[in-house]
Amino acid sequence: MLNSQRVSHYAARLALILAFAVTFVLCAPALADTPDETFKALGLAKTASPKELYDALTKRYYDESQGAGKGSFSKYWEPIPISKYLNPHDFYMPPQTIDIDAQRAQCVECHSQVTPGWTHSWKGSVHGNLDAIRNLPDSDVRAYKKAMITEVENNLRSMGTLKTGENLKEVGCIDCHMGVGKDHGQHKTELRMPDAAACGQCHVQQFAERESERDTFTWPQDQWKPGHPSHALSMKANVENAVWAAMEQREVAEGCTFCHTPQTTCNSCHTRHEFSAVQARKPQACAICHNGVDHNEFEGYMLSKHGTIYQTRGDTWDWNVRLADAMEKGNMNAPTCAFCHMEYQGKFTHNMVRKSRWAFVPMPKIAENLNHPWFTQRKESWVSTCSNCHSDRFARAYLDGMDKGIVSGLDITEKARSVLVKLYNDKLLPGQTTNRPAPPAPEKDDAGGFFQLFWQKGNNPSAIEYVFADMWEHHQIKHYKGLAHMNPGGYTYTEGWSQLIGAAAKINDEDTKLREAAEIRAELKRISGQKRGDLDLDSPTRRAIAGGLGLLAVLAGAGLLMRRDRKGG
Amino acid sequence: MLNSQRVSHYAARLALILAFAVTFVLCAPALADTPDETFKALGLAKTASPKELYDALTKRYYDESQGAGKGSFSKYWEPIPISKYLNPHDFYMPPQTIDIDAQRAQCVECHSQVTPGWTHSWKGSVHGNLDAIRNLPDSDVRAYKKAMITEVENNLRSMGTLKTGENLKEVGCIDCHMGVGKDHGQHKTELRMPDAAACGQCHVQQFAERESERDTFTWPQDQWKPGHPSHALSMKANVENAVWAAMEQREVAEGCTFCHTPQTTCNSCHTRHEFSAVQARKPQACAICHNGVDHNEFEGYMLSKHGTIYQTRGDTWDWNVRLADAMEKGNMNAPTCAFCHMEYQGKFTHNMVRKSRWAFVPMPKIAENLNHPWFTQRKESWVSTCSNCHSDRFARAYLDGMDKGIVSGLDITEKARSVLVKLYNDKLLPGQTTNRPAPPAPEKDDAGGFFQLFWQKGNNPSAIEYVFADMWEHHQIKHYKGLAHMNPGGYTYTEGWSQLIGAAAKINDEDTKLREAAEIRAELKRISGQKRGDLDLDSPTRRAIAGGLGLLAVLAGAGLLMRRDRKGG
Amino acid sequence: MLNSQRVSHYAARLALILAFAVTFVLCAPALADTPDETFKALGLAKTASPKELYDALTKRYYDESQGAGKGSFSKYWEPIPISKYLNPHDFYMPPQTIDIDAQRAQCVECHSQVTPGWTHSWKGSVHGNLDAIRNLPDSDVRAYKKAMITEVENNLRSMGTLKTGENLKEVGCIDCHMGVGKDHGQHKTELRMPDAAACGQCHVQQFAERESERDTFTWPQDQWKPGHPSHALSMKANVENAVWAAMEQREVAEGCTFCHTPQTTCNSCHTRHEFSAVQARKPQACAICHNGVDHNEFEGYMLSKHGTIYQTRGDTWDWNVRLADAMEKGNMNAPTCAFCHMEYQGKFTHNMVRKSRWAFVPMPKIAENLNHPWFTQRKESWVSTCSNCHSDRFARAYLDGMDKGIVSGLDITEKARSVLVKLYNDKLLPGQTTNRPAPPAPEKDDAGGFFQLFWQKGNNPSAIEYVFADMWEHHQIKHYKGLAHMNPGGYTYTEGWSQLIGAAAKINDEDTKLREAAEIRAELKRISGQKRGDLDLDSPTRRAIAGGLGLLAVLAGAGLLMRRDRKGG
């Protein structure tokens, strides 16, 4: 639809593209495109040099009061050997078995023998072939990388790691693993596993964009804490999760950590040692984390029209084109994860949460505030994104329908929650009063809580609580994600709605059964009491049974007699 | 196997290919290949002109008594904003915000700015490059499209929208969105969203083929209504579904509609605005609808030998080759969805249901009639299809085994049904007599009915009914689809058989438990009654409990006392 | 990490590659690379000729006491028509409808008409184009196939089916389907469906490698029988499975057989009639069997970093390169199934089980012996494999963590098993004493046994046993496979751990409920007995109910009265 908003949007896009180009040419200030919110949060002027910006970003990045380190549950858990690769800044120590002073050239030499995969990937990467990029004709779709190299050199000069007039020769092992521009280093003491800040030394803008997720994502009604949920604070989200910290099976818990690494490393999306931009542009790069029972974005996308076109026509697209040019120059005629989620007001950056509204999980606190300007402005940004290929009217029709569909799912979930919580409050869950151990600290007991998907003991959780945890954390989220990614089966029958219906049916069914069973027990006690004043329904026998310890002889005898009679009769 | 049937089959194939070629050359009559059944149903001679055929097809296509419109449940539901894109003929209205008289050239001009994705797709399509096709050498695998352009021009001349001697210059926005050959039109009033009939103006043959599904699919024992289930009446199937019409969550219900659009648009398989034939040839084009819990054809295919070869070798096939030549010229050495399902007696058309036997869901009415000629002739057509790559004997061995395997699944499903229905008839389902609301009109109550997968309230459905609905509608269908698509895990353990076994086990288990509970309640009532003449098991207290309204104080006191005793004891 | 082990590993690899090359040049002895264990098992010296090796291998291959034939349950089942294609040696008979003496050239001639797919595949295969391979320049990545042709000719000369000085002209239909080098044969009597031994006539080394799985896989504490689980004895594993033999639904059971064919045919991985090596190198070739509910290796891989790189960058790899050169010459920068599982100590062979430790399913007998040298040596072999791309330290950290994660899953499964077995021993499972038919022979009853996933009748299995069978056979295995294939969601929430938690919660919940129900029944019996000496709780009425036969009138009257009262009240 041609309207003033779209027009102004395109004008803004054009202006920004020009601004972007100018940035590269002038090289100062470094990061005019980083959101204002981040400059403000860091206390910097927008004229800050790359070094000033990088130093401020890094200081916050390593600040344990702002998301680094083991977090507030640190006393409950310890890292395991694999942890050093997932959160290198906090846990990595060089191996003590290799005691050499390694020269720059030696790294590839030796590792071509011991870990050839590393060096092959690097040799095929841009890092290993800077001059190949520099020599590209301007007509090559990858020519934009020439400007990126210039930008990196400008950053390094600002930081003092590259001299004026000097060009970057290569990005070798030692630059990332010991220090940019170093000639040699002690393998045993100076080796480091690069974190996002290490990449940020050269790629200041991309680092700043990613870090800006902390600043642009402040919820108007505190639905989530500032900066959450986001890639920038993904590791913080992990270590601040009570059941994660509480689990004694650290190797299983560390499985969660594998996906919570975008805060600590760039390797999550740009796999070492090729660090391919093409890889990160493809939906499968996102799929490694964004799949499965509680965030099936990938599955939804693949079974949408968008994913269908990607799968059937994507082999004719030129993936080397940068996102901003993908439609125009790359023949891309359907969106990818990166195209829609990295775009904001016509620009493509590493801040993926500027349009987020429902975020991770539908909540009443979100549903009730969708008309607040914070939410409506974000929806308008989505309309603008969709308008790359759809009419304004189509976009609004879909987005409004999506919101209503999510609210319908939320309604059924919240009704089920009230039934379950009432059972819990009435102490009617199986074994609730006799065999319900509390979860280990720092986790606390809760009816149908998140922790019940990862920990169990005795009658905690009861079967129906697991059903409910599965409902709100999985089915409800998949319902929303199916709607958000235009996968009809994902919010009607295969996932989403039908699963919510089934869970609600099970919860109501169990509610009826547990209350009828309580009625029977009460009636039985009344009768027994009337008949025999000395009836002791609280005998050790009964407690043992209720505690799951088995039938003692006397009762077992009676019970089995009853059944054996039947069989023999 | 070389036998007379195969020989005659090949002779027939050859004859038909010749007939096909002749059709293109002579250009009249237009549609010698459209099934006789369709000519008969439309009251046309096979010598009918393209215009006569198109007019007759379109008249029926828009006939509300034959599948168009809101259907017999129309008073129960209203379209929502997105509906206009799913059923444009019935619901689309142009946007009122754009009030211009648009000239032919202006469409692309303006929309290249406001919705650039549209125009990019169109520019890369055949529609946007007719001359590029016309200039292909005959040796090019896409050269067959030259004949298609000629055919289209013949159709348009027949309809009077192209003058004799005039060639089609382009297929631009205005041709589909306002009228073929128009020069300009009022955006606010004349804009339309094309339906299948709009495409059919040019592509009469393909439209006729698709529409012929109505005519060739008449079941001998009325297992399904004529023409069902098919793409041609897919929207009718949607609006005539009672629970779909009954659901108050229209945004969720409309998710079903997204896949029921092959009746209303060609966009379901040939995505606008590229309308790529290559796309529609790839299995992922079908997957967008044919996936998931109740029709997992895509998943089955991908995990079959056929799908394995497609996935591992398909990148060496030439997808631009038309289906009929795919093996010979395209290096295709495994079938795709389109290859097997569009083929019938050696020809490839848009009628996909000429060989269907089990259709959507196994039913006793089908299982009991497999030896009827209607079914055996369709099986013979499958043998012919499989014989492209397999021996006649292999094809029969597999198809017979498939039928038996499906019947085995049906047996277990029907046994479970009888157990469930007996529980329902005996009024033993949890809350059945106290808290079972009827579903909203036009849906009606039913034990384990389809509606229970999409609607629930109180104790409707009971948990075990949902299990059964899941069994017959999902596990049973997946069992069949796994067999039909040669995915062993799809009918043994991952899906199908093992899931049917599990559902049957759950249903028998619940049957035992519900009947034992009834026995206990009856015995308790007997004892209570004997003991105390004034025992009122029908007190408000009990009714409240059974109704899920919670324990009243007096009973709760007794119940909790009993449990608290245990804990404290 | 540079350590002596890695160095010696690379030295060994180099030596073996040289040995490999020498083998091709000298052509005798044929199979220096076949494991020593196999020569020993066959009673051959390593200097054995190709013929000697092939004869010994084939003798064992067809020995019914060593895995061929119908197995020890043979009297319980019969093959069905499709079986002849799955186990051709035991069940294939030529079709009796074609009675011709077929000449070599006639095969393709006739089958190009009746089954064109066969001949198209063959025409595009190496078999159909030997000279095209012979004419490749040495620089071509497929040039290694020249040496393979020479090796095949050497084998055939050793067996006397190719004369000295004669070269192989083609590998035509008749060579595999009637006999190598034959000119003609009777279609009705001489036609055969090739088994693995038929392929082995030419490909002795590959056949020997595959057969060596029998010899290298002998478990130190008899966790599995020698050679199990492996491809080489996969059909034996099928026919020795009691519930497979017991199932009356042979068409469903034969679904299992489809994946148990690597013993009986090479077609499982190298699909006829292209027999593509490229196909078998791609993960989807393995996926056809290694997917799904009880061995989701493919799904795990695809959602791992490895699979992500394969999916996003694999289109830039040269798949025609042989595995040993894939990284160096093929640009492969992530592992595939074949790369890791065919590799052993730097060599790539068709023995895929030389590094197996956890094999198919985690068991206490494995968990308790991981420090035994048999297991530690296999782990070291994995470290060496991973070191292609990862540091020794990373590999050990991951592998150790994987082991611990698997043990955590095993713990929870075994705890649940003890709860379930106690219920069974206490005869408390629903209907256990009244309606639990034994499974058909040769299967035997078992609490939560494997058979319960495929067979059910009455109350066997109970619902909770199905949950447990699903737990140990599916969730536990997926937990392990998710860990083993680096798919975080596969062992934390989507599959694995969270599913194990859920199953354990359900089992404890059911335990509590069944024991409380028994208590109520016992109490009710006690009260009834006290009240009325003549109370007969073993009446036919009750037996009928317990047996699922419905409520007889008298009881139904009472029960319904009770409920009707409630409703009417």
XYZ file of C-alpha atoms in Angstrom, chain A residues 11-439:
429
model
C 13.223 7.762 2.484
C 14.615 6.797 5.853
C 16.067 3.620 4.408
C 17.780 5.527 1.643
C 19.128 8.066 4.077
C 20.496 5.340 6.275
C 22.131 3.513 3.410
C 23.836 6.745 2.447
C 24.862 7.328 6.027
C 26.257 3.793 6.074
C 28.326 4.414 2.957
C 29.619 7.673 4.341
C 30.675 5.922 7.504
C 32.923 3.623 5.570
C 34.494 6.422 3.625
C 35.211 8.797 6.461
C 35.962 6.114 9.030
C 35.094 8.433 11.902
C 33.068 8.392 14.039
C 33.011 4.647 13.889
C 29.506 3.686 14.770
C 26.908 6.207 13.768
C 24.462 3.323 13.265
C 24.661 1.859 16.716
C 21.372 2.677 18.456
C 21.258 5.873 20.449
C 20.133 3.865 23.442
C 23.523 2.197 23.584
C 25.515 5.407 23.394
C 23.327 6.743 26.158
C 23.685 3.616 28.299
C 27.442 3.722 27.904
C 27.619 7.437 28.555
C 29.237 8.142 25.196
C 28.683 10.782 22.587
C 27.867 9.510 19.129
C 31.162 10.983 18.015
C 33.040 8.446 20.120
C 35.994 6.805 18.442
C 36.013 3.070 17.785
C 38.372 2.637 20.709
C 36.130 4.602 23.065
C 33.111 2.630 22.021
C 34.916 -0.697 22.207
C 36.371 0.047 25.623
C 32.989 1.034 27.004
C 31.282 -2.013 25.499
C 33.945 -4.353 26.791
C 33.912 -2.919 30.273
C 30.198 -3.648 30.500
C 30.583 -6.999 28.773
C 32.943 -8.212 31.495
C 31.040 -6.620 34.382
C 29.738 -9.353 36.662
C 27.015 -7.057 37.925
C 25.758 -6.695 34.350
C 25.679 -10.266 33.132
C 29.177 -11.699 33.072
C 30.397 -14.436 35.375
C 28.608 -17.143 37.273
C 25.666 -15.027 38.369
C 23.659 -14.946 41.571
C 23.396 -18.727 41.864
C 27.137 -19.174 41.574
C 27.484 -21.089 44.804
C 25.168 -23.832 43.609
C 27.106 -25.041 40.581
C 30.578 -25.499 39.172
C 31.717 -25.566 35.554
C 32.677 -28.898 33.987
C 35.521 -29.441 31.496
C 33.431 -28.555 28.425
C 32.309 -25.280 30.036
C 35.589 -23.595 29.190
C 34.622 -23.654 25.523
C 31.148 -22.271 26.132
C 32.085 -19.388 28.367
C 35.780 -18.903 27.638
C 36.235 -15.593 29.426
C 35.110 -17.068 32.719
C 36.431 -20.590 32.469
C 39.068 -21.055 29.788
C 42.645 -21.898 30.762
C 45.260 -22.900 28.185
C 46.291 -26.559 28.095
C 49.328 -27.197 30.254
C 50.650 -29.993 28.053
C 52.076 -27.808 25.279
C 54.957 -25.731 26.548
C 56.284 -23.757 23.586
C 56.784 -20.187 22.525
C 54.723 -20.301 19.324
C 55.676 -18.060 16.399
C 52.909 -16.671 14.180
C 53.696 -19.002 11.302
C 54.001 -22.071 13.506
C 50.324 -22.221 14.421
C 49.093 -23.290 11.003
C 52.162 -25.387 10.414
C 51.650 -27.542 13.458
C 47.854 -27.563 13.538
C 47.698 -28.620 9.895
C 49.029 -31.867 11.295
C 47.224 -32.225 14.603
C 43.868 -30.633 13.852
C 43.743 -30.269 10.067
C 40.041 -29.335 10.050
C 40.803 -26.024 11.755
C 43.366 -24.950 9.261
C 41.345 -26.088 6.246
C 38.414 -24.005 7.374
C 40.637 -20.994 8.010
C 42.385 -21.341 4.669
C 39.011 -21.187 2.942
C 37.825 -18.207 4.974
C 38.008 -14.460 4.380
C 40.403 -14.259 7.341
C 42.861 -16.427 5.466
C 42.400 -14.564 2.172
C 42.177 -10.836 2.769
C 43.910 -10.024 -0.500
C 41.468 -12.183 -2.447
C 38.742 -9.889 -1.165
C 40.771 -6.748 -1.810
C 41.226 -7.873 -5.402
C 37.530 -8.401 -6.100
C 36.113 -6.181 -8.836
C 33.502 -3.755 -7.566
C 30.921 -5.638 -9.569
C 31.401 -8.742 -7.430
C 28.586 -9.213 -4.938
C 31.191 -9.723 -2.241
C 32.884 -6.424 -2.977
C 31.143 -4.900 0.043
C 33.662 -6.826 2.123
C 36.386 -4.516 0.881
C 34.755 -1.722 2.823
C 34.549 -4.026 5.824
C 38.289 -4.616 5.721
C 38.849 -0.875 5.572
C 36.535 -0.447 8.512
C 38.402 -3.093 10.496
C 41.700 -1.410 9.755
C 40.238 1.886 10.899
C 39.142 0.244 14.144
C 42.538 -1.280 14.751
C 44.249 2.014 14.105
C 41.908 3.680 16.575
C 42.913 1.037 19.139
C 46.580 1.323 18.357
C 47.008 -2.241 17.151
C 47.604 -1.227 13.555
C 49.934 1.591 12.558
C 48.818 4.462 10.353
C 49.487 3.599 6.746
C 49.799 -0.079 7.548
C 47.365 -2.576 6.131
C 46.146 -5.790 7.681
C 48.103 -8.673 6.133
C 46.097 -11.568 7.426
C 43.903 -12.600 10.292
C 45.848 -15.553 11.586
C 45.444 -17.876 14.556
C 47.599 -15.731 16.806
C 45.549 -12.572 16.236
C 42.459 -14.089 17.816
C 44.089 -16.603 20.139
C 46.855 -14.445 21.599
C 46.409 -10.855 20.533
C 45.918 -8.865 17.344
C 49.192 -8.309 15.575
C 51.328 -10.402 17.933
C 54.289 -12.247 16.483
C 54.584 -14.997 19.060
C 53.306 -16.137 22.425
C 53.537 -18.770 25.143
C 51.099 -21.562 24.264
C 50.813 -22.609 27.896
C 49.995 -19.211 29.314
C 48.996 -16.776 26.600
C 46.639 -18.899 24.532
C 43.038 -17.835 24.827
C 39.730 -19.012 23.495
C 38.207 -15.966 21.771
C 35.006 -14.534 23.160
C 32.705 -12.020 21.472
C 34.880 -9.163 22.683
C 37.875 -10.726 20.948
C 35.954 -10.635 17.651
C 34.801 -7.158 18.583
C 38.336 -5.782 18.477
C 38.107 -5.787 14.711
C 34.342 -5.956 14.263
C 33.428 -3.112 16.597
C 30.221 -2.249 14.803
C 28.853 -5.788 14.787
C 29.814 -6.200 18.441
C 28.114 -2.925 19.302
C 24.996 -3.933 17.398
C 24.799 -7.214 19.254
C 25.471 -5.532 22.598
C 22.786 -2.956 21.834
C 20.162 -5.625 22.461
C 20.718 -4.845 26.135
C 19.686 -1.248 25.600
C 16.822 -1.343 23.127
C 14.815 -4.031 24.866
C 13.331 -2.422 27.954
C 9.784 -3.564 28.585
C 7.157 -0.987 29.499
C 5.484 -3.109 32.193
C 8.554 -5.085 33.270
C 7.325 -8.211 31.512
C 10.985 -9.190 31.309
C 14.046 -7.635 32.860
C 15.797 -5.026 30.667
C 17.711 -6.566 27.795
C 15.940 -9.908 28.172
C 15.331 -12.185 26.395
C 18.146 -11.520 23.931
C 21.285 -12.938 22.438
C 23.327 -10.309 24.266
C 22.318 -11.628 27.676
C 21.736 -15.238 26.746
C 24.407 -16.648 29.052
C 23.114 -14.568 31.925
C 19.663 -16.044 31.287
C 21.221 -19.469 31.561
C 23.100 -19.055 34.822
C 20.220 -17.197 36.458
C 17.881 -20.097 35.824
C 17.257 -21.760 39.173
C 16.727 -25.332 38.018
C 19.749 -25.120 35.742
C 21.846 -24.118 38.733
C 20.161 -26.713 40.918
C 20.581 -29.767 38.686
C 23.185 -32.171 39.914
C 23.542 -33.683 36.412
C 25.892 -30.949 35.186
C 26.572 -32.634 31.847
C 22.868 -32.526 31.021
C 22.483 -28.971 32.286
C 25.454 -27.906 30.187
C 23.387 -28.964 27.157
C 21.296 -25.855 27.801
C 24.470 -23.790 27.938
C 25.450 -24.860 24.431
C 22.655 -22.688 23.050
C 23.074 -19.863 25.528
C 26.453 -18.889 24.070
C 25.636 -15.955 21.783
C 26.560 -13.707 24.702
C 29.945 -15.319 25.172
C 31.020 -16.078 21.606
C 30.276 -15.216 17.972
C 30.870 -18.863 17.068
C 27.225 -19.705 17.764
C 26.180 -18.321 14.378
C 29.480 -17.903 12.519
C 31.101 -21.262 13.130
C 34.845 -21.278 13.665
C 37.134 -21.287 11.735
C 35.425 -20.260 8.537
C 33.215 -17.633 10.224
C 31.080 -17.699 7.131
C 28.559 -14.946 6.528
C 26.803 -17.203 4.046
C 26.312 -19.794 6.764
C 24.741 -17.271 9.106
C 22.410 -16.098 6.352
C 20.879 -19.539 5.971
C 18.008 -20.611 8.197
C 19.830 -23.729 9.339
C 22.372 -21.549 11.121
C 19.592 -20.317 13.397
C 18.018 -23.759 13.610
C 20.726 -25.176 15.822
C 19.144 -23.324 18.745
C 15.804 -22.171 17.423
C 14.254 -25.593 17.062
C 12.375 -27.998 19.189
C 9.834 -28.317 21.858
C 9.894 -24.807 23.264
C 10.985 -22.641 20.339
C 10.296 -24.364 17.053
C 10.882 -21.324 14.874
C 12.889 -23.314 12.352
C 10.304 -26.024 11.905
C 7.604 -23.405 11.555
C 9.555 -21.466 8.980
C 10.420 -24.520 6.906
C 6.759 -25.481 6.656
C 5.625 -21.954 5.808
C 5.331 -20.431 2.363
C 8.540 -18.578 3.124
C 10.392 -21.785 3.896
C 8.850 -23.566 0.943
C 10.262 -20.999 -1.431
C 13.621 -21.082 0.325
C 13.740 -24.846 -0.027
C 12.551 -25.052 -3.608
C 14.185 -21.935 -5.073
C 16.989 -21.032 -2.676
C 19.504 -22.895 -4.820
C 19.051 -20.184 -7.439
C 19.815 -17.343 -5.015
C 23.252 -15.815 -4.662
C 24.028 -16.219 -0.984
C 27.190 -14.174 -1.181
C 25.132 -11.022 -1.571
C 24.729 -9.116 1.666
C 21.279 -9.112 3.209
C 20.477 -5.542 2.259
C 20.967 -6.415 -1.415
C 19.596 -9.945 -1.336
C 16.362 -9.239 -3.194
C 17.816 -6.757 -5.660
C 21.055 -8.541 -6.512
C 20.718 -12.024 -5.063
C 17.456 -13.124 -6.670
C 16.090 -13.842 -3.204
C 12.307 -14.006 -3.450
C 11.418 -15.216 0.006
C 12.615 -14.151 3.424
C 15.004 -16.025 5.660
C 15.316 -15.805 9.440
C 18.100 -13.263 9.090
C 16.264 -11.103 6.579
C 13.244 -10.433 8.794
C 14.857 -10.516 12.215
C 18.000 -8.499 11.509
C 16.030 -5.832 9.676
C 14.758 -2.795 11.546
C 13.486 0.271 9.760
C 15.216 -0.749 6.574
C 18.613 -1.497 8.097
C 20.149 -4.871 8.826
C 22.090 -5.171 12.064
C 23.060 -7.766 14.665
C 20.383 -6.501 17.048
C 17.594 -9.031 16.506
C 15.148 -7.900 19.151
C 14.096 -4.428 18.071
C 10.735 -5.666 16.805
C 10.100 -8.304 19.479
C 6.736 -8.119 21.173
C 5.723 -11.565 22.395
C 9.362 -12.503 22.934
C 9.782 -15.996 24.320
C 6.467 -16.916 25.853
C 2.957 -15.422 25.735
C 2.000 -13.904 29.081
C -1.089 -12.050 30.272
C 1.159 -9.074 31.034
C 1.972 -8.844 27.363
C -1.492 -9.676 26.055
C -3.033 -6.937 28.175
C -0.713 -4.226 26.913
C -0.602 -4.727 23.178
C -2.100 -1.314 22.611
C 0.649 0.443 24.563
C 2.813 2.565 22.214
C 5.874 0.398 22.917
C 4.032 -2.550 21.420
C 2.262 -0.702 18.625
C 5.492 0.916 17.428
C 7.105 -2.496 17.267
C 4.139 -3.830 15.332
C 4.493 -0.942 12.879
C 8.109 -1.970 12.390
C 6.902 -5.433 11.512
C 4.383 -4.036 9.036
C 7.276 -2.236 7.397
C 9.310 -5.456 7.236
C 6.459 -7.486 5.777
C 5.867 -4.717 3.263
C 8.990 -5.746 1.463
C 6.768 -8.340 -0.170
C 3.221 -7.864 1.133
C 0.726 -5.063 1.107
C 0.374 -3.036 4.237
C -3.169 -4.364 4.521
C -2.081 -7.988 4.247
C 0.614 -7.445 6.848
C -1.814 -5.897 9.301
C -4.424 -8.581 8.693
C -1.882 -11.278 9.402
C -0.251 -9.607 12.393
C -3.584 -8.768 14.006
C -4.808 -12.311 13.436
C -1.607 -13.664 14.902
C -2.079 -11.593 18.040
C -5.643 -12.799 18.458
C -4.631 -16.392 17.855
C -1.934 -16.138 20.499
C -4.387 -14.654 22.971
C -6.784 -17.547 22.293
C -4.011 -19.970 23.182
C -3.102 -17.984 26.261
C -6.711 -18.056 27.455
C -6.902 -21.816 27.401
C -3.531 -22.119 29.092
C -4.461 -19.747 31.880
C -7.758 -21.556 32.483
C -5.875 -24.816 32.819
C -3.420 -23.129 35.165
C -6.215 -22.107 37.499
C -7.548 -25.696 37.637
C -4.089 -27.025 38.380
C -3.244 -24.406 40.988
C -6.528 -25.098 42.763
C -5.667 -28.804 42.929
C -2.311 -27.850 44.395
C -3.822 -25.434 46.869
C -6.389 -28.065 47.839
C -3.473 -30.496 48.301
C -5.161 -33.033 46.054
C -2.261 -33.886 43.741
C -1.167 -37.526 44.013
C 1.254 -37.963 46.867
C 1.253 -34.229 47.501
C 1.034 -34.525 51.279
C 3.037 -37.703 51.660
C 5.812 -37.879 49.112
C 6.540 -34.528 47.523
C 10.198 -33.641 48.032
C 11.161 -30.018 47.460
C 13.415 -29.385 44.469
